[in-house]
Coordinates of C-alpha atoms and ligand atoms in Angstrom, one line a residue:
M106 CA 18.8 -75.0 3.6
S107 CA 18.5 -71.2 3.4
D108 CA 21.4 -69.4 1.8
G109 CA 22.8 -66.9 4.4
L110 CA 20.3 -68.4 6.8
E111 CA 17.8 -65.8 5.4
G112 CA 14.4 -66.1 7.1
V113 CA 15.7 -68.8 9.6
I114 CA 14.6 -68.1 13.2
A115 CA 17.5 -69.1 15.4
A116 CA 16.6 -67.6 18.8
N117 CA 13.7 -66.3 20.9
T118 CA 14.5 -62.8 22.2
V119 CA 12.9 -60.2 24.4
L120 CA 15.5 -57.6 23.3
S121 CA 14.5 -56.2 19.9
D122 CA 12.2 -56.7 16.9
V123 CA 13.0 -55.7 13.4
D124 CA 10.0 -55.5 11.1
G125 CA 11.5 -55.4 7.6
L126 CA 8.3 -54.9 5.7
A127 CA 6.9 -52.0 7.9
G128 CA 10.4 -50.5 8.5
C129 CA 10.0 -50.6 12.3
L130 CA 12.5 -51.3 15.1
V131 CA 11.3 -52.0 18.6
I132 CA 13.8 -52.2 21.5
R133 CA 12.4 -54.0 24.5
G134 CA 8.9 -52.7 24.0
Y135 CA 9.9 -49.1 22.9
S136 CA 9.8 -47.9 19.3
L137 CA 13.2 -46.5 18.2
D138 CA 11.5 -43.2 17.5
D139 CA 10.6 -42.8 21.1
L140 CA 14.1 -43.7 22.4
A141 CA 16.6 -42.0 20.1
G142 CA 17.1 -38.3 20.8
R143 CA 15.4 -38.7 24.2
T144 CA 17.3 -41.3 26.0
R145 CA 21.0 -41.6 27.1
F146 CA 23.0 -44.6 26.0
E147 CA 23.4 -45.7 29.7
D148 CA 19.6 -45.9 30.0
V149 CA 19.2 -48.0 26.9
A150 CA 22.0 -50.3 28.2
H151 CA 20.1 -50.6 31.4
L152 CA 16.9 -51.4 29.5
L153 CA 18.7 -54.1 27.5
F154 CA 20.5 -55.6 30.6
D155 CA 17.4 -55.5 32.8
G156 CA 16.7 -59.0 34.3
F157 CA 19.9 -60.5 33.1
F158 CA 22.1 -59.4 36.0
D159 CA 21.1 -59.8 39.7
D160 CA 23.1 -56.9 41.1
M161 CA 22.3 -54.2 38.7
P162 CA 21.9 -50.6 40.1
S163 CA 18.9 -48.6 39.1
D164 CA 21.1 -46.2 37.1
L165 CA 24.3 -47.4 35.3
T166 CA 25.9 -43.9 35.0
A167 CA 28.3 -44.1 37.9
A168 CA 29.2 -47.8 37.4
L169 CA 29.8 -47.3 33.7
G170 CA 32.0 -44.2 34.5
A171 CA 34.0 -46.4 37.0
A172 CA 34.3 -49.1 34.3
R173 CA 35.7 -46.6 31.8
V174 CA 38.4 -45.6 34.4
A175 CA 39.2 -49.3 35.1
V176 CA 39.6 -50.3 31.4
F177 CA 41.7 -47.3 30.6
A178 CA 44.6 -49.0 32.5
E179 CA 44.8 -51.4 29.5
T180 CA 45.9 -48.6 27.2
A181 CA 49.4 -48.9 28.8
A182 CA 49.7 -52.0 26.5
I183 CA 49.5 -49.8 23.3
D184 CA 52.8 -50.4 21.5
A185 CA 54.2 -49.8 18.0
G186 CA 52.7 -53.1 16.7
L187 CA 49.2 -52.2 17.9
L188 CA 49.4 -48.8 16.4
K189 CA 50.0 -50.3 12.9
L190 CA 46.5 -51.9 13.1
T191 CA 43.2 -50.2 12.1
P192 CA 41.5 -48.6 15.1
V193 CA 38.9 -51.3 15.3
E194 CA 41.6 -54.0 15.2
A195 CA 43.6 -52.3 17.9
M196 CA 40.4 -51.8 20.0
R197 CA 39.7 -55.6 19.6
A198 CA 43.3 -56.4 20.7
L199 CA 42.9 -54.3 23.8
T200 CA 39.5 -55.7 24.6
A201 CA 41.0 -59.2 24.4
R202 CA 43.1 -58.3 27.4
L203 CA 40.0 -58.2 29.6
A204 CA 39.3 -61.4 31.5
D205 CA 36.3 -63.5 30.6
G206 CA 33.4 -63.7 33.0
D207 CA 29.6 -63.6 33.0
G208 CA 28.9 -61.0 35.7
L209 CA 27.9 -57.3 35.7
D210 CA 31.5 -56.3 36.4
T211 CA 32.7 -57.9 33.1
A212 CA 29.6 -56.6 31.3
L213 CA 30.4 -53.0 32.3
K214 CA 34.0 -53.2 31.4
L215 CA 33.0 -54.5 28.0
L216 CA 30.5 -51.8 27.6
A217 CA 33.2 -49.3 28.4
A218 CA 36.0 -50.9 26.3
P219 CA 35.2 -49.6 22.7
A220 CA 34.3 -46.1 24.1
V221 CA 37.7 -45.9 25.9
F222 CA 40.0 -47.7 23.4
I223 CA 38.9 -46.1 20.1
P224 CA 39.7 -42.5 21.3
A225 CA 42.9 -43.7 22.9
V226 CA 44.1 -45.5 19.8
V227 CA 43.3 -42.6 17.5
R228 CA 45.1 -40.1 19.7
A229 CA 48.1 -42.5 20.0
Q230 CA 48.2 -43.0 16.2
A231 CA 48.2 -39.2 15.8
G232 CA 51.1 -38.8 18.3
Q233 CA 48.8 -37.1 20.9
S234 CA 48.8 -37.8 24.6
L235 CA 45.9 -39.9 25.8
V236 CA 43.0 -38.3 27.7
P237 CA 41.9 -40.4 30.7
P238 CA 38.2 -40.9 31.3
D239 CA 36.2 -38.6 33.6
A240 CA 33.8 -40.9 35.5
S241 CA 31.5 -38.0 36.4
L242 CA 30.5 -37.3 32.8
R243 CA 27.7 -39.0 30.8
H244 CA 29.1 -41.7 28.6
S245 CA 28.7 -39.9 25.3
A246 CA 30.2 -36.6 26.6
D247 CA 33.2 -38.5 27.9
I248 CA 33.8 -40.3 24.6
L249 CA 33.9 -37.0 22.8
R250 CA 36.2 -35.5 25.5
M251 CA 38.6 -38.5 25.3
L252 CA 38.7 -38.1 21.5
R253 CA 39.2 -34.4 21.2
G254 CA 40.8 -33.4 24.6
R255 CA 38.1 -30.8 25.3
L256 CA 34.5 -30.9 26.5
A257 CA 31.9 -31.3 23.8
S258 CA 28.7 -29.2 23.6
A259 CA 25.5 -30.6 25.0
A260 CA 24.1 -30.8 21.4
E261 CA 27.1 -32.9 20.3
A262 CA 26.8 -35.3 23.3
E263 CA 23.1 -35.7 22.5
A264 CA 23.8 -36.4 18.9
L265 CA 26.2 -39.1 19.9
D266 CA 23.7 -40.5 22.3
A267 CA 21.1 -40.6 19.5
Y268 CA 23.5 -42.6 17.4
L269 CA 24.6 -45.1 20.2
V270 CA 20.9 -45.7 21.1
T271 CA 20.0 -46.2 17.5
V272 CA 22.5 -48.9 16.9
S273 CA 22.4 -50.5 20.4
D274 CA 20.5 -53.6 19.2
H275 CA 19.0 -54.9 16.0
G276 CA 17.6 -58.5 16.1
L277 CA 19.8 -61.3 15.0
N278 CA 22.2 -59.4 12.8
A279 CA 25.5 -61.1 11.9
S280 CA 27.6 -59.8 14.8
T281 CA 24.9 -60.5 17.4
F282 CA 24.5 -64.0 16.0
A283 CA 28.2 -64.5 16.2
A284 CA 28.2 -63.3 19.8
R285 CA 25.3 -65.6 20.7
V286 CA 27.1 -68.6 19.1
V287 CA 30.1 -68.0 21.3
A288 CA 28.0 -67.3 24.4
S289 CA 26.2 -70.6 23.8
T290 CA 29.5 -72.5 24.4
Q291 CA 29.7 -70.8 27.8
A292 CA 33.0 -69.2 26.8
G293 CA 32.2 -65.9 28.6
L294 CA 31.1 -62.4 27.8
T295 CA 34.5 -61.2 26.6
S296 CA 34.8 -64.0 24.1
A297 CA 31.2 -63.3 22.9
V298 CA 32.0 -59.5 22.5
L299 CA 35.2 -60.3 20.6
A300 CA 33.2 -62.4 18.2
G301 CA 30.8 -59.6 17.7
I302 CA 33.5 -57.0 17.0
S303 CA 35.1 -59.4 14.5
A304 CA 31.8 -59.9 12.6
L305 CA 31.0 -56.2 12.7
K306 CA 34.1 -55.0 11.0
G307 CA 33.3 -56.5 7.6
P308 CA 32.3 -54.1 4.9
L309 CA 28.9 -55.8 4.4
H310 CA 28.0 -55.2 8.1
G311 CA 29.5 -52.4 10.2
G312 CA 32.4 -51.5 7.9
A313 CA 30.2 -49.5 5.5
P314 CA 30.1 -45.9 6.8
G315 CA 33.8 -45.2 6.2
P316 CA 33.4 -46.1 2.5
V317 CA 30.2 -43.9 2.5
I318 CA 32.5 -40.9 3.1
D319 CA 34.9 -42.1 0.4
M320 CA 31.8 -42.3 -1.9
L321 CA 30.7 -38.8 -1.0
D322 CA 34.2 -37.4 -1.4
G323 CA 34.6 -39.2 -4.8
I324 CA 31.3 -37.7 -6.0
G325 CA 32.3 -34.2 -4.8
R326 CA 29.3 -32.2 -6.2
P327 CA 25.6 -33.1 -6.6
E328 CA 25.7 -32.9 -10.4
N329 CA 28.4 -35.6 -10.5
A330 CA 26.3 -38.1 -8.5
R331 CA 24.5 -39.9 -11.3
A332 CA 27.6 -40.5 -13.4
W333 CA 29.7 -41.5 -10.5
L334 CA 27.2 -44.0 -9.1
E335 CA 26.4 -45.5 -12.5
A336 CA 30.2 -46.0 -13.1
A337 CA 30.6 -47.7 -9.7
L338 CA 27.7 -50.1 -10.4
D339 CA 29.1 -50.8 -13.9
R340 CA 32.3 -51.9 -12.2
G341 CA 30.2 -54.4 -10.2
E342 CA 30.5 -52.4 -6.9
R343 CA 27.8 -52.1 -4.4
L344 CA 26.7 -48.7 -3.2
M345 CA 27.6 -48.4 0.4
G346 CA 24.8 -47.4 2.7
F347 CA 22.1 -49.0 0.6
G348 CA 20.4 -52.4 0.8
H349 CA 19.6 -54.5 3.8
R350 CA 19.0 -58.2 4.4
V351 CA 15.8 -57.6 6.4
Y352 CA 14.4 -54.2 5.4
R353 CA 12.6 -54.0 2.2
V354 CA 11.7 -50.4 2.8
R355 CA 13.6 -47.5 4.3
D356 CA 15.7 -48.4 7.3
P357 CA 14.0 -46.5 10.2
R358 CA 17.4 -45.8 11.7
A359 CA 18.4 -43.7 8.7
D360 CA 15.7 -41.1 9.4
V361 CA 16.4 -41.0 13.1
L362 CA 20.0 -40.3 12.4
K363 CA 19.2 -37.8 9.6
A364 CA 17.0 -35.9 12.2
A365 CA 19.9 -36.0 14.7
V366 CA 22.3 -34.5 12.1
R367 CA 19.7 -31.8 11.2
R368 CA 19.4 -30.9 14.9
M369 CA 23.2 -30.5 15.1
S370 CA 23.3 -28.4 11.9
E371 CA 21.3 -25.6 13.5
G372 CA 23.8 -22.8 13.9
S373 CA 26.5 -24.5 11.8
S374 CA 27.8 -22.8 8.6
V375 CA 29.0 -26.1 7.0
L376 CA 26.6 -28.9 8.0
P377 CA 23.4 -27.8 6.2
G378 CA 25.3 -27.8 2.9
R379 CA 26.7 -31.3 3.6
V380 CA 23.3 -32.6 4.5
A381 CA 21.8 -31.2 1.2
F382 CA 24.6 -32.8 -0.8
A383 CA 24.1 -36.1 0.9
E384 CA 20.3 -35.9 0.2
A385 CA 21.1 -35.3 -3.5
V386 CA 23.4 -38.3 -3.6
E387 CA 20.7 -40.4 -1.8
K388 CA 18.1 -39.4 -4.3
A389 CA 20.3 -40.2 -7.3
A390 CA 21.3 -43.6 -5.8
L391 CA 17.7 -44.6 -5.0
A392 CA 16.6 -43.7 -8.6
I393 CA 19.5 -45.7 -10.1
L394 CA 19.0 -48.7 -7.9
R395 CA 15.2 -48.7 -8.7
D396 CA 16.1 -48.7 -12.5
R397 CA 18.7 -51.3 -12.3
K398 CA 17.1 -53.7 -9.8
P399 CA 13.4 -53.3 -10.3
D400 CA 12.7 -56.7 -8.6
R401 CA 14.8 -56.1 -5.5
P402 CA 13.7 -53.2 -3.2
L403 CA 17.0 -51.5 -2.3
D404 CA 16.6 -48.5 0.0
I405 CA 18.9 -46.5 2.3
N406 CA 20.3 -48.3 5.4
V407 CA 21.6 -47.0 8.7
E408 CA 25.2 -46.5 7.5
F409 CA 24.5 -43.6 5.1
Y410 CA 23.5 -41.0 7.7
T411 CA 25.8 -42.6 10.3
A412 CA 28.6 -41.5 8.1
L413 CA 27.4 -37.9 8.1
L414 CA 26.7 -37.8 11.8
L415 CA 30.0 -39.2 12.9
E416 CA 31.9 -37.0 10.4
A417 CA 30.1 -33.9 12.0
L418 CA 31.2 -35.1 15.4
A419 CA 34.8 -35.1 14.2
F420 CA 35.3 -38.9 14.3
P421 CA 37.8 -39.9 11.6
P422 CA 36.2 -42.3 9.1
S423 CA 38.7 -45.0 10.2
T424 CA 37.0 -45.1 13.5
F425 CA 33.4 -45.4 12.3
T426 CA 33.2 -49.2 12.8
G427 CA 34.6 -48.8 16.3
V428 CA 32.0 -46.2 17.2
F429 CA 29.3 -48.6 15.9
A430 CA 30.8 -51.1 18.4
M431 CA 30.5 -48.6 21.2
G432 CA 26.7 -48.8 20.8
R433 CA 26.1 -52.4 19.6
V434 CA 28.2 -53.8 22.4
A435 CA 25.2 -53.3 24.7
G436 CA 23.1 -55.6 22.5
W437 CA 25.9 -58.2 22.2
I438 CA 26.2 -58.4 26.0
A439 CA 22.4 -58.6 26.5
H440 CA 22.0 -61.3 23.8
A441 CA 24.9 -63.3 25.3
R442 CA 23.3 -63.3 28.7
E443 CA 19.9 -64.2 27.2
Q444 CA 21.5 -67.1 25.3
L445 CA 23.2 -68.3 28.5
A446 CA 19.9 -68.0 30.5
G447 CA 17.8 -70.2 28.2
G448 CA 19.6 -71.3 25.1
R449 CA 21.2 -74.6 24.2
L450 CA 24.6 -74.9 22.5
I451 CA 24.1 -73.5 18.9
R452 CA 25.2 -76.2 16.6
P453 CA 23.5 -76.3 13.2
A454 CA 24.1 -79.0 10.6
S455 CA 25.7 -78.8 7.1
R456 CA 24.9 -80.8 4.0
Y457 CA 27.8 -82.7 2.7
I458 CA 28.3 -82.0 -1.1
G459 CA 31.9 -83.3 -1.4
P460 CA 33.1 -86.5 -3.0
Q461 CA 31.6 -89.8 -1.7
P462 CA 33.9 -92.0 0.4
R463 CA 36.5 -93.8 -1.7
R464 CA 39.0 -96.4 -0.8
A465 CA 42.4 -95.0 0.3
A466 CA 45.1 -96.1 -2.2
Ligands
ACO601 N1 24.3 -51.7 -4.2 C1 24.1 -52.3 -5.4 N2 23.5 -53.5 -5.5 C2 23.1 -54.1 -4.3 C3 23.3 -53.5 -3.1 C4 23.9 -52.2 -3.0 N3 24.2 -51.6 -1.9 N4 22.8 -54.3 -2.1 C5 22.3 -55.4 -2.7 N5 22.5 -55.2 -4.0 C6 22.0 -56.2 -5.0 C7 23.0 -57.4 -5.1 O1 24.0 -57.1 -6.1 C8 22.1 -58.5 -5.6 O2 21.9 -58.4 -7.0 P1 21.9 -59.7 -7.9 O3 20.8 -60.5 -7.4 O4 21.6 -59.2 -9.3 O5 23.2 -60.3 -7.7 C9 20.8 -58.2 -4.9 O6 20.8 -56.8 -4.6 C10 20.6 -58.9 -3.6 O7 21.8 -58.8 -2.8 P2 22.2 -59.8 -1.7 O8 23.7 -59.7 -1.5 O9 21.5 -61.1 -1.8 O10 21.5 -59.1 -0.5 P3 21.8 -59.3 1.1 O11 20.6 -59.3 1.7 O12 22.7 -60.5 1.3 O13 22.7 -58.0 1.3 C11 23.8 -56.2 2.3 C12 22.5 -57.1 2.3 C13 25.0 -57.0 2.5 C14 23.6 -55.1 3.3 C15 23.9 -55.5 0.8 O14 22.7 -54.8 0.6 C16 25.1 -54.6 0.7 O15 26.2 -55.2 0.4 N6 25.0 -53.3 0.9 C17 26.1 -52.4 0.8 C18 27.0 -52.5 2.1 C19 26.2 -51.8 3.3 O16 25.7 -50.7 3.2 N7 26.3 -52.5 4.5 C20 25.7 -52.0 5.7 C21 24.4 -52.8 6.0 S1 23.6 -52.2 7.4 C22 24.4 -53.0 8.7 O17 24.8 -54.1 8.6 C23 24.5 -52.3 10.0

């Protein structure tokens, strides 16, 4: 048995490869460095879906735009009960209204769902009117428009694309494994994506970037970093945005996102200072973790600069996990289809350590 299934290979995949010792991520034959910042999310979704759907067009832009418009109809179901949920829980509830299926039509609706539902829920929770999708826009630009009610700049749309591409797939992480387990029962893509969302929302997986902002706000100034971080560790807390199950070196996604934030900060009066502050916190945290855990390499993970990038794009911290889902949903769908195409029912075994059978009284 391997605790947490660490090191266990549970699937063959053509979709992505995570090299934890070298700090490399390959998505379908392309290094992340070559994709992020140069590729739109729709194109990476196409790359991931390629070969898993018979009727796929050569460009997903129009079909994904139409899917955003189609799923927006579900926002009519937003009611007072749903608005009491966190944005990711409300998005999950709205996604659960979509019918199950295995075809491209279902896949595109699921790809559109977090992108449409997160902005709608946030606006409804703030008492603002909803902004319907514009099918003619690129996916990232439309997400920002639906969130803010006005067109984003090209640089902002590119930064969001860099993020969505960066998180689109990442080997057999917890949410992707959950999606593959459900897909292996032939329950359908919607069920697989709902499993992925549910696994993603935990603080040890996709729930970390919101708390990263809480940490930065708690620290406040670079000179407070050391004492604040030491006190958090003394309380037995983990530092959010650090550590990873697979990477034993820097998570390559952290630097891709840091570069995207840097590109956005050109011309901004506020962002360069925020980046410098985050870098000071990062440096202090890495030094403390090295001192305290000399035997366990703990480096920065994707969530730290995710927090900075999404904050700069004006996403409220409560939505960060939902924005993660906007990107990772492409990977969940592709993995679910790959599982269906070749995989058997996933059904591991457990070792019984309970009491031996005894006679009933
Ligand atoms: N801060 C402080 N200590 C840490 C951290 C951290 N961020 N991460 C791991 N450790 C310590 C653990 O306390 C443990 O120490 P111990 O052996 O003395 O008890 C040791 O390192 C190993 O920890 P595990 O829990 O076995 O490592 P695992 O591989 O299971 O954890 C995880 C990976 C969950 C990401 C962990 O590093 C963590 O909790 N990080 C903070 C949350 C976070 O940033 N999550 C986002 C991850 S990226 C993603 O999922 C997209």
